[in-house]
Coordinates of C-alpha atoms and ligand atoms in Angstrom, one line a residue:
M361 CA 126.9 116.8 61.3
A362 CA 127.1 115.9 65.0
E363 CA 127.2 119.0 67.1
D364 CA 128.9 117.3 70.1
F365 CA 132.5 116.3 69.9
D366 CA 135.1 114.8 72.1
V367 CA 137.6 117.5 71.2
I368 CA 137.2 120.8 69.4
I369 CA 140.4 122.4 68.1
V370 CA 140.5 126.0 67.1
G371 CA 143.1 126.8 64.3
T372 CA 144.8 124.4 61.9
G373 CA 148.4 125.8 61.9
A374 CA 151.6 124.4 63.5
G375 CA 149.9 123.9 66.8
G376 CA 146.2 123.0 66.0
G377 CA 146.9 121.0 62.8
T378 CA 149.6 119.0 64.5
L379 CA 147.5 118.3 67.6
A380 CA 144.6 117.1 65.4
H381 CA 147.0 114.8 63.5
T382 CA 148.2 113.4 66.8
L383 CA 144.8 112.8 68.2
A384 CA 143.0 111.5 65.1
P385 CA 144.1 107.9 65.4
S386 CA 142.4 107.7 68.8
G387 CA 139.0 107.4 67.0
K388 CA 137.7 110.3 69.1
R389 CA 135.3 112.7 67.4
I390 CA 137.3 115.8 66.5
L391 CA 136.1 119.1 65.2
L392 CA 138.6 121.4 63.6
L393 CA 137.5 125.0 63.3
E394 CA 139.5 127.1 60.9
R395 CA 138.9 130.8 60.3
G396 CA 140.4 130.7 56.8
D397 CA 140.0 128.4 53.8
F398 CA 142.3 126.2 51.9
L399 CA 145.0 128.3 50.2
T400 CA 144.3 128.2 46.4
R401 CA 146.9 126.4 44.3
E402 CA 147.6 128.9 41.5
L403 CA 150.5 130.3 39.6
E404 CA 150.5 133.4 41.9
N405 CA 151.8 131.1 44.7
W406 CA 155.2 131.5 43.2
D407 CA 155.0 135.0 41.8
P408 CA 156.9 137.6 43.9
E409 CA 154.7 140.4 42.7
P410 CA 151.4 139.2 44.1
V411 CA 153.1 137.6 47.1
F412 CA 155.3 140.5 48.2
V413 CA 154.1 143.6 46.5
D414 CA 150.3 143.0 46.5
G415 CA 150.3 140.9 49.8
R416 CA 147.9 138.5 48.2
Y417 CA 148.0 136.0 51.1
I418 CA 148.0 138.5 53.9
S419 CA 144.7 138.5 55.7
P420 CA 142.7 141.8 55.7
D421 CA 142.7 142.2 59.5
T422 CA 143.1 145.6 61.2
W423 CA 145.0 145.6 64.5
Y424 CA 146.1 148.6 66.5
D425 CA 149.5 149.3 68.0
G426 CA 150.1 150.6 71.6
A427 CA 149.3 154.1 70.5
G428 CA 146.1 153.1 68.9
T429 CA 147.4 153.5 65.3
P430 CA 145.8 150.9 63.0
F431 CA 148.0 148.6 60.9
Q432 CA 147.6 145.5 58.8
P433 CA 149.4 142.6 60.5
Q434 CA 151.2 140.0 58.4
V435 CA 148.9 137.2 59.4
H436 CA 147.8 134.3 57.2
Y437 CA 144.4 132.7 57.8
F438 CA 144.4 129.5 55.9
V439 CA 144.2 125.8 56.6
G440 CA 147.8 125.3 57.8
G441 CA 148.0 128.9 59.2
A442 CA 151.3 130.7 59.0
T443 CA 153.1 127.5 58.0
K444 CA 151.6 127.9 54.5
M445 CA 154.0 130.8 54.1
Y446 CA 156.8 129.8 56.4
G447 CA 160.4 129.0 55.4
A448 CA 160.2 125.6 57.1
A449 CA 163.5 126.2 58.9
L450 CA 162.7 123.8 61.7
Y451 CA 165.1 124.3 64.6
R452 CA 165.1 123.0 68.1
L453 CA 165.6 125.4 71.0
R454 CA 168.9 124.8 72.8
P455 CA 168.8 123.1 76.2
Q456 CA 169.9 126.4 77.8
D457 CA 166.7 128.1 76.3
F458 CA 164.6 125.8 78.6
A459 CA 166.5 127.2 81.6
E460 CA 166.8 130.8 82.9
M461 CA 169.2 132.9 80.8
R462 CA 170.5 136.4 81.5
H463 CA 170.2 139.0 78.8
V464 CA 171.2 142.6 78.6
D465 CA 167.6 143.7 79.1
G466 CA 166.6 141.1 81.7
I467 CA 166.0 137.4 82.3
S468 CA 164.7 135.0 79.8
P469 CA 162.6 132.7 82.1
A470 CA 162.9 129.0 82.4
W471 CA 160.3 126.6 80.9
P472 CA 158.4 124.4 83.4
L473 CA 160.0 121.4 81.8
G474 CA 163.6 120.8 80.7
Y475 CA 165.0 120.1 77.3
D476 CA 165.6 116.5 78.2
E477 CA 162.0 116.0 79.1
F478 CA 160.9 117.7 75.9
E479 CA 163.4 116.0 73.5
P480 CA 161.2 113.0 72.6
W481 CA 158.6 115.3 71.1
Y482 CA 161.2 117.2 69.1
T483 CA 162.2 113.9 67.5
K484 CA 158.6 113.0 66.7
A485 CA 158.1 116.5 65.2
E486 CA 161.2 116.2 63.0
W487 CA 160.0 112.9 61.7
L488 CA 156.4 114.0 61.1
Y489 CA 157.5 117.2 59.3
Q490 CA 160.1 115.4 57.2
V491 CA 163.0 117.5 58.3
H492 CA 166.3 117.3 56.4
G493 CA 169.3 118.0 58.6
E494 CA 172.2 116.6 60.4
H495 CA 172.3 116.4 64.2
G496 CA 175.8 116.6 65.6
T497 CA 177.0 119.4 63.3
D498 CA 175.8 122.4 65.3
P499 CA 178.0 122.7 68.4
T500 CA 175.3 124.5 70.4
E501 CA 172.5 121.9 69.9
G502 CA 171.3 119.6 72.7
P503 CA 171.4 115.8 72.8
W504 CA 169.1 114.1 70.3
S505 CA 167.7 110.6 70.5
R506 CA 167.3 110.0 66.8
Q507 CA 168.9 111.4 63.7
Y508 CA 166.7 113.5 61.3
P509 CA 164.7 111.3 58.9
W510 CA 166.6 112.8 55.9
P511 CA 170.1 114.0 55.2
P512 CA 170.7 117.7 54.9
V513 CA 169.7 119.5 51.8
S514 CA 173.1 119.9 50.0
H515 CA 174.6 123.4 49.6
E516 CA 174.6 124.8 46.1
P517 CA 178.1 125.8 44.9
R518 CA 178.1 129.5 46.1
I519 CA 176.8 128.5 49.6
Q520 CA 179.3 125.6 49.8
E521 CA 182.1 128.2 49.1
I522 CA 180.7 130.4 51.9
S523 CA 180.5 127.5 54.3
D524 CA 184.1 126.5 53.5
S525 CA 185.3 130.0 54.0
L526 CA 183.5 130.3 57.3
E527 CA 185.1 127.1 58.5
R528 CA 188.5 128.4 57.5
G529 CA 187.7 131.6 59.5
G530 CA 187.1 129.4 62.6
Y531 CA 183.3 129.5 62.5
H532 CA 181.1 126.5 62.8
P533 CA 178.5 126.6 60.1
F534 CA 176.0 123.7 60.0
P535 CA 173.4 122.5 57.6
G536 CA 170.1 124.3 58.3
P537 CA 167.2 122.0 59.2
C538 CA 164.6 122.2 56.4
G539 CA 161.1 120.8 56.4
I540 CA 160.6 120.0 52.8
M541 CA 159.6 116.9 50.9
L542 CA 162.7 116.4 48.9
N543 CA 164.1 112.9 48.3
E544 CA 167.4 113.5 46.7
A545 CA 167.9 109.9 45.9
D546 CA 164.6 109.5 44.2
R547 CA 163.6 112.8 42.6
A548 CA 160.8 111.2 40.7
A549 CA 159.0 110.4 43.9
S550 CA 159.5 113.8 45.5
N551 CA 157.6 117.0 45.2
C552 CA 160.3 119.6 46.0
I553 CA 162.1 120.9 43.0
R554 CA 164.3 123.1 45.3
C555 CA 163.0 126.3 43.9
A556 CA 163.7 129.7 45.4
T557 CA 160.1 130.1 46.5
C558 CA 159.9 128.5 49.9
D559 CA 160.4 131.3 52.4
G560 CA 157.4 133.6 52.4
Y561 CA 155.5 131.9 49.6
P562 CA 153.0 129.1 49.5
C563 CA 154.3 126.0 47.8
L564 CA 152.6 125.4 44.5
V565 CA 153.7 121.8 44.3
H566 CA 152.8 121.0 48.0
A567 CA 156.4 120.1 48.8
K568 CA 156.8 122.3 51.8
A569 CA 156.1 120.4 55.0
D570 CA 153.4 122.7 56.3
A571 CA 150.6 121.9 58.7
D572 CA 148.0 121.7 55.9
I573 CA 149.9 119.1 53.8
I574 CA 151.5 117.1 56.7
A575 CA 148.9 117.2 59.4
V576 CA 145.4 118.2 58.3
R577 CA 144.9 116.8 54.8
P578 CA 145.7 113.2 55.7
L579 CA 142.8 113.4 58.2
L580 CA 140.1 114.5 55.7
G581 CA 138.7 111.2 54.8
M582 CA 138.4 110.0 58.4
P583 CA 134.8 109.6 59.6
T584 CA 135.7 110.9 63.1
V585 CA 137.3 114.1 62.0
T586 CA 135.3 117.2 60.8
L587 CA 137.0 120.3 59.4
L588 CA 135.0 123.5 59.1
T589 CA 136.7 126.3 57.2
N590 CA 135.6 129.9 57.1
A591 CA 134.6 129.3 60.7
E592 CA 135.9 132.0 63.0
V593 CA 135.7 131.3 66.7
V594 CA 134.6 134.5 68.4
R595 CA 134.3 133.4 72.0
L596 CA 133.9 130.5 74.4
E597 CA 130.9 130.1 76.6
T598 CA 131.3 128.6 80.1
G599 CA 129.2 127.3 82.9
P600 CA 128.2 129.8 85.7
A601 CA 131.5 129.3 87.6
G602 CA 133.6 129.9 84.5
R603 CA 135.5 126.6 85.1
T604 CA 134.2 124.6 82.2
V605 CA 133.9 125.5 78.5
T606 CA 130.3 124.6 77.5
G607 CA 130.2 126.1 74.0
V608 CA 132.4 127.3 71.2
V609 CA 130.8 130.2 69.4
V610 CA 131.5 130.5 65.7
D611 CA 130.9 133.1 63.1
R612 CA 130.7 131.4 59.7
G613 CA 131.1 133.9 56.9
G614 CA 131.2 137.1 58.9
D615 CA 127.4 137.8 58.6
G616 CA 127.1 138.0 62.3
K617 CA 125.1 134.7 62.6
E618 CA 126.6 132.6 65.2
E619 CA 126.6 128.8 65.7
V620 CA 127.6 127.0 68.9
Y621 CA 129.5 123.7 69.0
H622 CA 130.1 121.6 72.0
G623 CA 133.1 119.5 72.9
D624 CA 134.3 117.7 76.1
I625 CA 137.7 119.3 75.6
V626 CA 138.5 122.5 73.7
V627 CA 141.9 123.4 72.5
L628 CA 142.8 126.9 71.3
A629 CA 145.6 127.1 68.7
A630 CA 144.6 130.3 66.8
G631 CA 148.1 131.8 67.0
A632 CA 149.5 133.9 69.9
A633 CA 147.5 137.1 69.3
N634 CA 144.2 135.5 68.3
T635 CA 144.2 132.9 71.1
A636 CA 144.6 135.7 73.6
K637 CA 141.9 137.6 71.8
I638 CA 139.4 134.7 72.0
L639 CA 140.1 134.3 75.8
L640 CA 139.7 138.1 76.4
R641 CA 136.5 138.2 74.4
S642 CA 135.1 135.4 76.5
A643 CA 134.8 137.5 79.6
S644 CA 131.6 136.9 81.6
D645 CA 130.3 137.6 85.0
A646 CA 132.3 134.6 86.3
C647 CA 135.5 135.9 84.7
P648 CA 135.2 139.6 84.0
S649 CA 138.7 140.1 82.8
G650 CA 138.6 137.2 80.4
L651 CA 138.4 133.5 80.5
A652 CA 141.3 131.8 82.3
N653 CA 142.6 135.2 83.2
G654 CA 142.3 135.5 87.0
S655 CA 146.1 136.0 87.0
D656 CA 145.8 138.9 84.5
Q657 CA 148.4 137.1 82.4
V658 CA 146.4 136.5 79.3
G659 CA 147.7 138.6 76.4
R660 CA 150.9 139.6 78.3
N661 CA 154.5 138.7 77.6
Y662 CA 154.1 138.9 73.8
M663 CA 157.4 138.1 72.0
Y664 CA 158.4 138.0 68.4
H665 CA 162.1 138.0 68.1
N666 CA 164.5 140.9 67.5
S667 CA 165.2 140.0 63.9
K668 CA 166.9 141.6 60.9
A669 CA 167.0 140.5 57.3
A670 CA 170.3 141.5 55.8
V671 CA 171.3 141.2 52.2
A672 CA 175.0 141.0 51.6
L673 CA 176.2 141.9 48.1
G674 CA 179.3 140.3 46.8
K675 CA 181.3 140.7 43.6
E676 CA 180.6 137.1 42.6
P677 CA 177.1 136.3 41.3
N678 CA 175.1 134.1 43.6
D679 CA 173.0 131.8 41.4
T680 CA 171.9 129.7 44.3
I681 CA 168.2 128.7 44.0
F682 CA 167.5 127.0 47.3
Q683 CA 169.4 129.1 49.7
K684 CA 168.2 128.1 53.2
T685 CA 170.8 125.5 53.8
L686 CA 173.2 127.0 56.3
G687 CA 173.1 128.2 59.9
I688 CA 175.6 129.7 62.3
N689 CA 175.2 129.6 66.1
D690 CA 178.7 130.8 67.1
F691 CA 177.2 133.8 68.9
Y692 CA 174.2 132.1 70.5
F693 CA 175.7 132.0 74.0
P694 CA 178.0 134.4 75.9
G695 CA 181.7 133.5 75.4
D696 CA 185.0 134.8 74.3
D697 CA 184.6 138.5 74.8
R698 CA 180.8 138.5 74.6
E699 CA 179.0 139.1 77.9
W700 CA 175.5 138.4 76.4
P701 CA 173.9 135.8 74.2
L702 CA 173.5 137.4 70.7
G703 CA 171.5 134.9 68.7
N704 CA 171.4 132.9 65.5
I705 CA 172.3 133.7 61.9
Q706 CA 170.9 131.7 59.0
L707 CA 170.4 132.0 55.3
L708 CA 167.1 133.1 54.0
G709 CA 165.2 132.4 50.8
K710 CA 167.0 133.9 47.8
S711 CA 166.0 137.5 47.1
N712 CA 164.7 138.7 43.8
A713 CA 163.9 142.2 42.5
M714 CA 160.2 142.0 43.1
A715 CA 160.5 140.6 46.6
M716 CA 162.9 143.5 47.4
K717 CA 160.3 146.0 46.1
G718 CA 157.5 144.4 48.1
E719 CA 159.5 144.2 51.3
E720 CA 161.2 147.6 51.1
P721 CA 158.9 149.9 49.0
H722 CA 160.4 153.1 50.3
L723 CA 164.1 152.1 49.9
T724 CA 163.5 150.7 46.4
R725 CA 160.9 153.2 45.1
L726 CA 163.2 155.1 42.8
A727 CA 165.4 152.1 41.8
P728 CA 164.9 150.9 38.2
Q729 CA 164.0 147.3 37.7
W730 CA 167.3 146.4 36.1
S731 CA 169.3 147.8 39.0
L732 CA 167.3 145.7 41.5
E733 CA 167.8 142.6 39.3
E734 CA 171.5 143.3 39.3
V735 CA 171.5 143.7 43.1
A736 CA 169.5 140.5 43.5
K737 CA 171.9 138.6 41.3
H738 CA 174.7 139.2 43.7
A739 CA 172.8 139.0 46.9
V740 CA 173.2 136.5 49.7
D741 CA 170.4 136.8 52.1
F742 CA 170.8 136.4 55.9
W743 CA 168.4 136.3 58.8
L744 CA 169.7 137.5 62.1
T745 CA 167.7 136.6 65.2
T746 CA 168.2 137.8 68.7
E747 CA 166.0 136.6 71.6
D748 CA 163.1 138.9 72.6
L749 CA 162.2 138.9 76.3
P750 CA 158.7 138.4 77.7
K751 CA 157.7 141.8 79.2
P752 CA 154.3 142.1 80.9
D753 CA 153.6 145.4 79.1
N754 CA 154.2 143.9 75.6
R755 CA 150.7 142.6 75.4
V756 CA 147.6 141.9 73.4
T757 CA 144.4 143.5 74.5
V758 CA 141.1 143.8 72.6
E759 CA 139.9 147.2 71.3
R760 CA 136.3 148.4 71.6
D761 CA 135.7 147.3 68.0
G762 CA 136.8 143.7 68.9
N763 CA 140.1 143.9 67.1
V764 CA 143.5 143.1 68.5
R765 CA 145.6 145.9 70.1
L766 CA 149.3 145.0 70.3
A767 CA 151.4 147.2 72.5
Y768 CA 155.0 146.3 72.0
A769 CA 158.5 147.7 72.6
D770 CA 161.7 146.0 71.5
T771 CA 164.0 144.2 73.9
N772 CA 167.7 143.3 73.6
D773 CA 168.4 145.9 71.0
S774 CA 172.1 146.1 72.0
E775 CA 172.4 142.3 71.6
A776 CA 170.9 142.6 68.2
A777 CA 173.3 145.4 67.3
A778 CA 176.2 143.3 68.5
L779 CA 175.0 140.3 66.4
Y780 CA 175.0 142.6 63.4
V781 CA 178.6 143.6 64.2
E782 CA 179.5 139.9 64.3
F783 CA 177.7 139.4 61.0
R784 CA 179.7 142.1 59.3
K785 CA 182.9 140.4 60.6
I786 CA 181.7 137.2 59.1
L787 CA 181.4 138.9 55.8
N788 CA 185.1 139.4 55.9
H789 CA 185.6 135.7 55.8
I790 CA 183.4 135.3 52.7
G791 CA 185.0 138.1 50.8
M792 CA 182.1 140.5 50.9
A793 CA 183.4 143.3 53.1
E794 CA 186.4 143.6 50.9
H795 CA 184.2 143.9 47.9
H796 CA 182.2 146.5 49.7
V797 CA 185.3 148.6 50.0
L798 CA 186.8 148.0 46.7
H799 CA 183.8 147.7 44.4
K800 CA 181.2 149.8 46.0
N801 CA 179.1 146.8 47.0
Y802 CA 177.0 147.4 50.1
Y803 CA 174.9 145.7 52.7
M804 CA 171.2 146.5 52.8
S805 CA 169.3 145.7 55.9
M806 CA 165.6 145.9 56.9
N807 CA 164.3 146.1 60.4
V808 CA 161.1 144.2 60.9
A809 CA 158.2 146.4 62.2
V810 CA 155.6 145.4 64.7
A811 CA 153.3 144.3 61.8
G812 CA 155.7 141.5 61.0
V813 CA 154.1 139.1 63.5
A814 CA 155.4 135.9 61.8
H815 CA 157.2 134.8 65.0
Q816 CA 154.5 135.9 67.5
A817 CA 154.7 134.0 70.8
G818 CA 153.8 134.3 74.5
T819 CA 150.4 135.7 75.6
C820 CA 149.3 132.5 77.5
R821 CA 152.5 131.0 78.9
F822 CA 152.6 127.7 80.7
G823 CA 154.1 127.2 84.1
T824 CA 153.6 125.8 87.5
D825 CA 152.5 129.0 89.3
P826 CA 148.9 129.9 88.6
A827 CA 149.6 133.5 89.6
A828 CA 152.3 134.0 87.0
S829 CA 151.1 131.7 84.1
V830 CA 147.9 130.9 82.3
L831 CA 148.4 127.2 81.7
D832 CA 149.7 124.3 83.6
V833 CA 152.5 122.0 82.5
N834 CA 150.1 120.1 80.2
C835 CA 149.0 123.4 78.7
K836 CA 145.6 123.1 80.4
A837 CA 144.2 126.4 81.7
H838 CA 144.9 126.6 85.4
E839 CA 141.4 127.9 85.9
V840 CA 139.3 125.9 83.4
D841 CA 139.0 122.1 83.6
N842 CA 138.5 121.3 79.9
L843 CA 140.4 124.1 78.1
Y844 CA 143.9 123.7 76.5
V845 CA 146.2 125.9 74.5
A846 CA 148.6 124.4 71.9
D847 CA 150.2 127.2 69.8
T848 CA 153.1 129.5 70.3
S849 CA 151.2 131.4 72.9
I850 CA 152.3 128.9 75.5
F851 CA 156.0 129.9 75.2
P852 CA 157.4 131.3 78.4
S853 CA 160.5 132.5 76.4
I854 CA 161.2 132.3 72.7
G855 CA 165.0 131.6 72.4
A856 CA 166.7 132.8 69.2
V857 CA 165.7 130.2 66.7
N858 CA 162.6 129.9 64.6
P859 CA 159.6 128.8 66.7
A860 CA 157.5 126.4 64.6
L861 CA 159.3 123.1 65.5
T862 CA 158.8 123.8 69.2
A863 CA 155.1 124.6 68.6
I864 CA 154.8 121.4 66.6
A865 CA 156.6 119.3 69.2
N866 CA 154.5 120.7 72.0
A867 CA 151.3 120.1 70.1
I868 CA 152.2 116.4 69.8
R869 CA 153.0 116.4 73.6
V870 CA 149.7 118.0 74.5
G871 CA 147.8 115.8 72.0
E872 CA 149.2 112.7 73.7
H873 CA 148.3 114.0 77.1
I874 CA 144.7 114.7 75.9
A875 CA 144.4 111.3 74.4
E876 CA 145.5 109.7 77.7
R877 CA 142.9 111.9 79.5
L878 CA 140.3 110.5 77.2
G879 CA 141.5 106.9 77.9
V880 CA 143.7 106.3 74.9
S881 CA 147.3 105.5 75.5
A882 CA 149.9 107.4 73.5
S883 CA 151.2 104.2 72.0
A884 CA 147.8 103.7 70.3
L885 CA 148.3 106.9 68.4
A886 CA 151.1 105.7 66.1
W887 CA 150.8 107.0 62.6
A888 CA 152.2 105.9 59.3
P889 CA 152.3 109.2 57.5
V890 CA 151.7 108.9 53.8
Q891 CA 154.0 111.4 52.1
R892 CA 155.2 110.7 48.7
G893 CA 158.9 109.7 48.6
A894 CA 159.3 110.2 52.3
P895 CA 159.9 107.8 55.1
A896 CA 157.2 107.0 57.6
E897 CA 158.1 106.9 61.3
T898 CA 157.8 103.2 61.2
A899 CA 159.0 102.6 57.7
E900 CA 162.5 102.3 56.3
A901 CA 163.9 105.1 54.2
P902 CA 164.6 104.2 50.6
A903 CA 168.1 102.6 50.7
A904 CA 169.8 105.2 48.6
A905 CA 168.7 108.0 50.8
K906 CA 169.8 106.4 54.0
R907 CA 172.6 107.8 56.0
S908 CA 175.8 105.9 56.0
Ligands
LIG431 C1 156.5 134.3 56.1 C2 156.8 133.5 57.4 C3 157.9 132.7 57.4 C4 158.2 131.9 58.6 N1 159.3 131.1 58.6 C5 159.4 130.3 59.6 C6 160.5 129.3 59.6 O1 161.3 129.2 58.6 N2 160.7 128.5 60.7 C7 159.8 128.6 61.7 O2 160.0 127.8 62.7 N3 158.8 129.4 61.8 C8 158.6 130.3 60.7 N4 157.5 131.1 60.7 C9 156.7 131.1 62.0 C10 155.7 129.9 62.0 O3 155.0 129.8 60.8 C11 154.8 130.1 63.2 O4 155.6 130.2 64.4 C12 153.9 129.0 63.4 O5 153.1 128.7 62.3 C13 152.9 129.3 64.6 O6 152.1 128.2 64.8 P1 150.7 128.5 65.6 O7 150.0 127.3 65.6 O8 151.0 129.3 66.8 O9 149.9 129.6 64.6 P2 149.5 129.4 63.1 O10 150.4 128.4 62.4 O11 149.4 130.8 62.5 O12 148.0 128.8 63.2 C14 147.0 129.6 63.7 C15 145.7 129.2 63.0 O13 144.5 129.6 63.6 C16 143.6 130.2 62.7 N5 142.8 131.1 63.4 C17 143.1 132.3 63.9 N6 142.1 132.9 64.5 C18 141.1 132.0 64.5 C19 139.8 132.0 65.0 N7 139.3 133.1 65.7 N8 139.0 131.0 64.7 C20 139.4 129.9 64.0 N9 140.7 129.9 63.5 C21 141.5 130.9 63.8 C22 144.5 130.7 61.6 O14 143.8 130.9 60.4 C23 145.6 129.7 61.6 O15 145.2 128.6 60.7 C24 157.2 131.9 59.6 C25 156.1 132.6 59.5 C26 155.8 133.4 58.4 C27 154.5 134.2 58.3

């Protein structure tokens, strides 16, 4: 194997995998370094007990909280990264999220580029990741230049009832954007069987549009692309001035033996916490507080959403299988009698007894299996998201043993509480609050603790001011000539919708910029993705699945 590459990309998740996919047609020699392996296809992929109770796909890392207490973070080190487990709810941020927004606990800062500038990459991301949805149905969304490649995943009957009741109550529910490979017109050619196991599970039939299936695997036969798995990047080496990365130091197999790879350009996309960790561990005489960290911003401004999973129990059974088809943004912005933006409400994957046990071991410890099954049968599962603000003291540092320390305190708790109040009002319109009173149904809710790092972001934000940001507008480190970052760490603010589509869109943007820097025009990067039963960017959708 050649040891010199044009581009080395660290991490194969939403950011790294997508960036590799973007650059690969350039013919440049690309090395992908991935700490994990391919996630094994096995029956356990869809079994809630190993997934939720045993945590089979959670990596055995130890991190420390701000007080120094160790915990196991919910991280997933595989080809595809966290997207192997994600729910594939692929939302755009709102245009207002790219501008400064006032919140009860402070200011959500503006991005260094506006929504209009970013929009073309959202469209590319939606087409690459096969998103099903319908632009024009969510009153808070921004302008879009192209409709989603696929129509929305249709609601199952109980969810359709809920959607209709919400509309009658004056709300504006819309079809949730889903990144799955489902071709409703041609089921024989599709992978997705619309099972309940999407959110939080790997997809056994490879129908989830994750970074492994969509972005990385199509590259594997290419002579110019090399993927090394079980290759953990431990630090970057630089020239004496600390302005050029000269080597990427890799531990393969955890035996302490290190290998060094060389690339003209190096891109970090190891996830928000691990990207910061790599930079901090790359401290040298030239940059004693960490690489690219003259501003002392690396690791700071960690965000992860102020979220709540809430399970509403109704009298009616809910036999929905694929539940993630509905979103509500009526409270996203201030308005009516609301002074503050509250956030997004969307449906989650359908709960089952085992998942409840795994997610809430204390609450469900004494509950017999049959009672949990009865609860799950009537459950409708919601995910409430309020924006978390970037605070300098919410930060990643590196402990003496080399592990991540994550100091974090919630922000916008009162907005999250107000969103929960609105959620309960919503339940009135779908008949659940009434049942709660008359039939002893109840709402169960779970707060997500700091170990739930699924939506981690911040730590290396991009911006125009080198004193207040780590990266420039192209996501190149201000202080290093050949170092880029392309994962959720670049987020200056996180908004209140799921982060992956924004990370994907930005990775395409940064990939195109790097190609141009290497002398390849973005138009030479056009791909014809080869997904079964799904349209390519340049191809026509099968006639029956086209929109009217
Ligand atoms: C259960 C779950 C559900 C989710 N649901 C949604 C959803 O519905 N919608 C949504 O938008 N988002 C969702 N997310 C979040 C989404 O998956 C992440 O925002 C997104 O994957 C982040 O992309 P990333 O590139 O920053 O990191 P990742 O996708 O995590 O990629 C980081 C990669 O770097 C690798 N890596 C780490 N350290 C090193 C190292 N030192 N050397 C080499 N490789 C390294 C990791 O193994 C991984 O492959 C969910 C996440 C989880 C866990």
